[in-house]
mmCIF file with all atom_site columns, C-alpha atoms in Angstrom:
data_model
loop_
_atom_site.group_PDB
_atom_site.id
_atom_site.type_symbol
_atom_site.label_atom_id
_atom_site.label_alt_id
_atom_site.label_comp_id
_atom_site.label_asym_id
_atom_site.label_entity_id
_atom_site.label_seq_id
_atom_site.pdbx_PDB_ins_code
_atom_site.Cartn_x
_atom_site.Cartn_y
_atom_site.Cartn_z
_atom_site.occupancy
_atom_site.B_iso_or_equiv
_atom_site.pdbx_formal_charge
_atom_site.auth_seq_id
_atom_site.auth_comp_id
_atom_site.auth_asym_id
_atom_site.auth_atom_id
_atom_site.pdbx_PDB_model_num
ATOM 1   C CA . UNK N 1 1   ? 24.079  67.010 110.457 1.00 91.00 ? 1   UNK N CA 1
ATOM 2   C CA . UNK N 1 2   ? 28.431  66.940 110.120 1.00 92.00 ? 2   UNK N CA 1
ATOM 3   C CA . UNK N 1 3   ? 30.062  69.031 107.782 1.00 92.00 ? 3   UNK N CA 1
ATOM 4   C CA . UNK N 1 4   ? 33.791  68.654 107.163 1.00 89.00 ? 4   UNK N CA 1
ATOM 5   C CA . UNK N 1 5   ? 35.558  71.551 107.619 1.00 91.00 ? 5   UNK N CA 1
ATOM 6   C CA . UNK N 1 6   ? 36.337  73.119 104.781 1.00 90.00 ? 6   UNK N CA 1
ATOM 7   C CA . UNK N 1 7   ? 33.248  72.317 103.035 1.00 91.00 ? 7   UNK N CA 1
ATOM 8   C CA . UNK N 1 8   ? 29.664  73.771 103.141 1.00 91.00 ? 8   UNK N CA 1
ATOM 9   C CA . UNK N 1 9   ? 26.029  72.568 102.751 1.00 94.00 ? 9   UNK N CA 1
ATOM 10  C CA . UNK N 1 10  ? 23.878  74.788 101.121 1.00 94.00 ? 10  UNK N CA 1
ATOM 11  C CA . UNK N 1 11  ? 20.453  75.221 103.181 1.00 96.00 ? 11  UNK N CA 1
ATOM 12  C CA . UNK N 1 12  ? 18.102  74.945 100.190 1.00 94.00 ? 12  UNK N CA 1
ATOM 13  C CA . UNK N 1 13  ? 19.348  71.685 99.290  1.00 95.00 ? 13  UNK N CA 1
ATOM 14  C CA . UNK N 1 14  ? 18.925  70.375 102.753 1.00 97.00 ? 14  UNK N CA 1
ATOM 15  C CA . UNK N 1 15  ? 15.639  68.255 103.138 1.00 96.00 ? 15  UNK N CA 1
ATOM 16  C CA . UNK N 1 16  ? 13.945  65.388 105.658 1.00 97.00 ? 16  UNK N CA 1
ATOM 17  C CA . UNK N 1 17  ? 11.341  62.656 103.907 1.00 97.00 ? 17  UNK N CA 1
ATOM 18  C CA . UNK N 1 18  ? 9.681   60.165 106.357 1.00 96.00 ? 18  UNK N CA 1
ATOM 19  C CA . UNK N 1 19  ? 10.038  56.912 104.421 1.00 96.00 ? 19  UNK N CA 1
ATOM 20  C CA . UNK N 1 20  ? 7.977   54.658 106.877 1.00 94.00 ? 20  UNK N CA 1
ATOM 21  C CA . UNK N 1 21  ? 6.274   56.780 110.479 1.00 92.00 ? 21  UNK N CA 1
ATOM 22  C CA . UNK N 1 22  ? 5.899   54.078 112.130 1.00 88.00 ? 22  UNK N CA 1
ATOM 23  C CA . UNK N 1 23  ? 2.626   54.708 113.047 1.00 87.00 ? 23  UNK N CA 1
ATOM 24  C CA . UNK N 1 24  ? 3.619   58.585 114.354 1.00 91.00 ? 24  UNK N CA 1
ATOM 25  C CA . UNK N 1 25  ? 2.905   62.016 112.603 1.00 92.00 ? 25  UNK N CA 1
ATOM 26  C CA . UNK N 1 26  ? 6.015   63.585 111.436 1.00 94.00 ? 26  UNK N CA 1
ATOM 27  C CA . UNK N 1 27  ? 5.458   67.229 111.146 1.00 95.00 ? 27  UNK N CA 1
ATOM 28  C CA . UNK N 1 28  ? 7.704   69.950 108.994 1.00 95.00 ? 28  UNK N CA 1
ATOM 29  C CA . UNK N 1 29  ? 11.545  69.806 109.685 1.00 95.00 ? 29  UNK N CA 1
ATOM 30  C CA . UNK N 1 30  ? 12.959  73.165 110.338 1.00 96.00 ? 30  UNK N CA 1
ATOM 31  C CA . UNK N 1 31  ? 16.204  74.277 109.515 1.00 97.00 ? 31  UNK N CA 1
ATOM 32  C CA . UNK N 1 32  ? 18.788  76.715 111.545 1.00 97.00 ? 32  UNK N CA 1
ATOM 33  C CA . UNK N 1 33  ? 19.156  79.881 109.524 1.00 96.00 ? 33  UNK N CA 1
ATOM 34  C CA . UNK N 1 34  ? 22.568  79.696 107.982 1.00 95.00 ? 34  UNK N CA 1
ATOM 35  C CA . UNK N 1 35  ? 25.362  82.454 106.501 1.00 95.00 ? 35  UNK N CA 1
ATOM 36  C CA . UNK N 1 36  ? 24.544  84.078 102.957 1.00 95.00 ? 36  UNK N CA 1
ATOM 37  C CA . UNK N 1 37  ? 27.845  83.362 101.711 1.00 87.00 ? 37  UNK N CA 1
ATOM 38  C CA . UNK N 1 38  ? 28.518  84.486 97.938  1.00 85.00 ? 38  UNK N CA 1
ATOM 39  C CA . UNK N 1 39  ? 27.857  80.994 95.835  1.00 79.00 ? 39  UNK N CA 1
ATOM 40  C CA . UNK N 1 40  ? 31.074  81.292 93.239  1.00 75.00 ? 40  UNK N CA 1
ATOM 41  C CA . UNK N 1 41  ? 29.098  78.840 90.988  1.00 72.00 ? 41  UNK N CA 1
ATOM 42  C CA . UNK N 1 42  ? 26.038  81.362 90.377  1.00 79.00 ? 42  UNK N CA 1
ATOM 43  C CA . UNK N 1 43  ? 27.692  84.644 89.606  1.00 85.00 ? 43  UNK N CA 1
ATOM 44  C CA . UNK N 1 44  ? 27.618  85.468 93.594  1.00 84.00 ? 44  UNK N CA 1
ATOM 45  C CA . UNK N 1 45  ? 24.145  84.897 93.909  1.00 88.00 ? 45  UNK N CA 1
ATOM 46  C CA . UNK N 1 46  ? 23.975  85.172 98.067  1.00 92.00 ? 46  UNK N CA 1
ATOM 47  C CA . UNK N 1 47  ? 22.859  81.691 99.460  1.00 91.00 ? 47  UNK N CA 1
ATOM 48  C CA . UNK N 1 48  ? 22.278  80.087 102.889 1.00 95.00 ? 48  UNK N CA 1
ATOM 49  C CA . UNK N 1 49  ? 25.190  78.171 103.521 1.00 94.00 ? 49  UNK N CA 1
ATOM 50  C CA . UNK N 1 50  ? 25.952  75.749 106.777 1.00 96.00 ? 50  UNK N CA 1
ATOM 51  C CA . UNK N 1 51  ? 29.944  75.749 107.219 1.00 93.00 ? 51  UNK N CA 1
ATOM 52  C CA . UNK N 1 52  ? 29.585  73.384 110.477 1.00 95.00 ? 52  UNK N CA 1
ATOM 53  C CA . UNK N 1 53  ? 27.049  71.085 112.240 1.00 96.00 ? 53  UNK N CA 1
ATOM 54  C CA . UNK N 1 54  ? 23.728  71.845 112.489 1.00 96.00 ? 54  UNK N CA 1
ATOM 55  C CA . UNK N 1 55  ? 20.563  70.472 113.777 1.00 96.00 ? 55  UNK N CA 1
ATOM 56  C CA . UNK N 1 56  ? 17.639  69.221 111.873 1.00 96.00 ? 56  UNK N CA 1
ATOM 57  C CA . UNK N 1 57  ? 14.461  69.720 114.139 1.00 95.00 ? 57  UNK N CA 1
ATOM 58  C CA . UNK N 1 58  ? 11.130  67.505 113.642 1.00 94.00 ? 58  UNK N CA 1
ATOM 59  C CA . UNK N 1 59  ? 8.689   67.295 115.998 1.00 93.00 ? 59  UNK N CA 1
ATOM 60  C CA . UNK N 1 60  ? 6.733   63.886 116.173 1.00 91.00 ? 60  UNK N CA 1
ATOM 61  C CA . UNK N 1 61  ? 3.340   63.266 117.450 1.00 89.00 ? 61  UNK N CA 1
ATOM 62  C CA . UNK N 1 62  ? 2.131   59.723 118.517 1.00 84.00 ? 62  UNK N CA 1
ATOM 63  C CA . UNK N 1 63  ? -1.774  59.094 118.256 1.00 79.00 ? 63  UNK N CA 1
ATOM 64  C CA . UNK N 1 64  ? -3.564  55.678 118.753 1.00 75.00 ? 64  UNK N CA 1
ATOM 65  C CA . UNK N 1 65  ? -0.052  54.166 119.159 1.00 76.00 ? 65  UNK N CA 1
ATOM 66  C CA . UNK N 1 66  ? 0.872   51.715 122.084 1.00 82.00 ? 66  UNK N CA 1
ATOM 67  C CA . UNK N 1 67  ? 3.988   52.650 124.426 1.00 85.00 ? 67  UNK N CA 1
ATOM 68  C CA . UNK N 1 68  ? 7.395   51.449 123.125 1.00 88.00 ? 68  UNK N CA 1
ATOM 69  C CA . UNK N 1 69  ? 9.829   51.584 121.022 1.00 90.00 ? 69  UNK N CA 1
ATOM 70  C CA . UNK N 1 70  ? 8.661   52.856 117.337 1.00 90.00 ? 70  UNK N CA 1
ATOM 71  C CA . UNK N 1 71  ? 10.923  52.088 114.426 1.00 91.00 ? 71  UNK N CA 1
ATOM 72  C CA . UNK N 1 72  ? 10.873  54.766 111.869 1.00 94.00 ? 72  UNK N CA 1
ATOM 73  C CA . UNK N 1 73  ? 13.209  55.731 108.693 1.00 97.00 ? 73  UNK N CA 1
ATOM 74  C CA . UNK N 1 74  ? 13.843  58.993 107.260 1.00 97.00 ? 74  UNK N CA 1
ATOM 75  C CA . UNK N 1 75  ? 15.760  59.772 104.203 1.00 97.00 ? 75  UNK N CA 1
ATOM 76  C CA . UNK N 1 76  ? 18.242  62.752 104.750 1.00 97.00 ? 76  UNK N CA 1
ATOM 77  C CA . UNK N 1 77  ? 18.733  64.880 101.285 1.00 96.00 ? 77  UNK N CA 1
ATOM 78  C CA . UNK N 1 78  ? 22.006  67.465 101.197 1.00 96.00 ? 78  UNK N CA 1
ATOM 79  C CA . UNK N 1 79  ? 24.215  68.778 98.805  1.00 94.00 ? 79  UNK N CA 1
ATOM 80  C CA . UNK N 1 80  ? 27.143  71.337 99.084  1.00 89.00 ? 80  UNK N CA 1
ATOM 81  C CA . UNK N 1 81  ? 30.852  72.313 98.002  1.00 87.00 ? 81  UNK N CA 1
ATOM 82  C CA . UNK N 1 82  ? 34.036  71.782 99.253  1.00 86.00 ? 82  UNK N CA 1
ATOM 83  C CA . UNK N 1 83  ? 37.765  73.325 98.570  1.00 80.00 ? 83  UNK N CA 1
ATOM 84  C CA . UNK N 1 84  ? 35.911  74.953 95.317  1.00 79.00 ? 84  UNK N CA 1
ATOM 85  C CA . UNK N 1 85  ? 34.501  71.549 94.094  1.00 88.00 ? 85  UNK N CA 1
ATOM 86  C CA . UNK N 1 86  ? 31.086  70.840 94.040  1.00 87.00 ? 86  UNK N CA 1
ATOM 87  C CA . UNK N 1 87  ? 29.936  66.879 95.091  1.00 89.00 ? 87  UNK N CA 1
ATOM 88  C CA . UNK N 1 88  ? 26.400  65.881 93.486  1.00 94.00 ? 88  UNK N CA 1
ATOM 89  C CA . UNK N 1 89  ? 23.865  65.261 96.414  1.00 95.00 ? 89  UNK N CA 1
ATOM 90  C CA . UNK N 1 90  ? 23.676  62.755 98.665  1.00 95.00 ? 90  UNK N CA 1
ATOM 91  C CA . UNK N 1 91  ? 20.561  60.985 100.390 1.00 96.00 ? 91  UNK N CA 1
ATOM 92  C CA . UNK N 1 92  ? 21.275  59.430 103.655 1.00 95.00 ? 92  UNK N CA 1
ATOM 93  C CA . UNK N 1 93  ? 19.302  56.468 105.044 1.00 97.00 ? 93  UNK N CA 1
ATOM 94  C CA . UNK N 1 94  ? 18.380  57.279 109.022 1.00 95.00 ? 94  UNK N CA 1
ATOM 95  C CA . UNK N 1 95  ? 16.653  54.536 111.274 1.00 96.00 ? 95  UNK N CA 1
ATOM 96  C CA . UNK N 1 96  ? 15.223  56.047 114.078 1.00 93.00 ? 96  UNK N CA 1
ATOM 97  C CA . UNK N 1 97  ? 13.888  54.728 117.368 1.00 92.00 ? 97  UNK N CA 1
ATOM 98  C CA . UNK N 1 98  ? 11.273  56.523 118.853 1.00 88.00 ? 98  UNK N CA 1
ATOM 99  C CA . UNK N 1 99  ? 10.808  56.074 122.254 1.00 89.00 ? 99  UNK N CA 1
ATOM 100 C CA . UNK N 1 100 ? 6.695   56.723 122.874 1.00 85.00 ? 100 UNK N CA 1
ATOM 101 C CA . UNK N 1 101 ? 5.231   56.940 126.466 1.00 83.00 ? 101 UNK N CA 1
ATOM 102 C CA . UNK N 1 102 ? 1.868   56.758 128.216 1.00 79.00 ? 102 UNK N CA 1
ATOM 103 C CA . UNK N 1 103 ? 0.230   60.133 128.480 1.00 74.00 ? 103 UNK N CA 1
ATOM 104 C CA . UNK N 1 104 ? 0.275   61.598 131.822 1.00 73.00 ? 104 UNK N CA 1
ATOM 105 C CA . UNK N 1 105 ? -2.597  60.529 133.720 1.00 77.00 ? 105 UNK N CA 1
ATOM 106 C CA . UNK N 1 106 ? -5.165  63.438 133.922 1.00 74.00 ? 106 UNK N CA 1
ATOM 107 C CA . UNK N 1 107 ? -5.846  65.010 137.583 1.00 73.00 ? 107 UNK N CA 1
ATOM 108 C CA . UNK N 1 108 ? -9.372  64.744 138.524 1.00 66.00 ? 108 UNK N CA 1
ATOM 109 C CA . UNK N 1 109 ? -11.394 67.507 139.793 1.00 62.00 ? 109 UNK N CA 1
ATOM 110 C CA . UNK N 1 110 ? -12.121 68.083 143.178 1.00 60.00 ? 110 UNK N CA 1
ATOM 111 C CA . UNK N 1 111 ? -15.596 67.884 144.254 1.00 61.00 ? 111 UNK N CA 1
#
């Protein structure tokens, strides 16, 4: 995810929602730890702040799917402050191709 510098996205308002898998299993989205950074708008309250790019991780399984290319959209939720203004949050619209290949072919014992 881009931040502008100068701004910050606060961790806890940072989520992933699979709006249509695609036929795949989305599993949990985890987040990079970020800085506790004093939050000026809750009396100092420390909170997990991002103050550059980060990565969102999902992992993806594919079961009873064919090979190819799967389509799939996820909604991207954030919200953060910038120059000591706070913007409302934002939901982002991601299509995502998912590239889904044959399992590798089992070795067979030897007899």
């Amino acid at each position: 995810m881009s931040v502008p510098r100068g701004h910050a996205v606060y961790r806890d308002q940072v989520g992933v929602r699979v709006e249509e898998s695609g036929g795949l299993t989305f599993h949990e989205a985890s987040l990079p730890p970020g800085i506790r950074i004093p939050d000026e708008s809750r009396d100092g309250e420390l909170r997990e702040q991002y103050d550059m790019d980060f990565v969102i991780v999902m992992p993806v399984t594919a079961h009873q799917v064919e090979p190819g290319l799967l389509h799939t959209t996820l909604l991207v939720h954030q919200q953060g402050c910038g120059k000591g203004i706070c913007y409302p949050p934002e939901t982002e619209v991601l299509v995502v191709t998912v590239p889904v290949r044959e399992p590798p072919k089992r070795k067979s014992a030897a007899p």
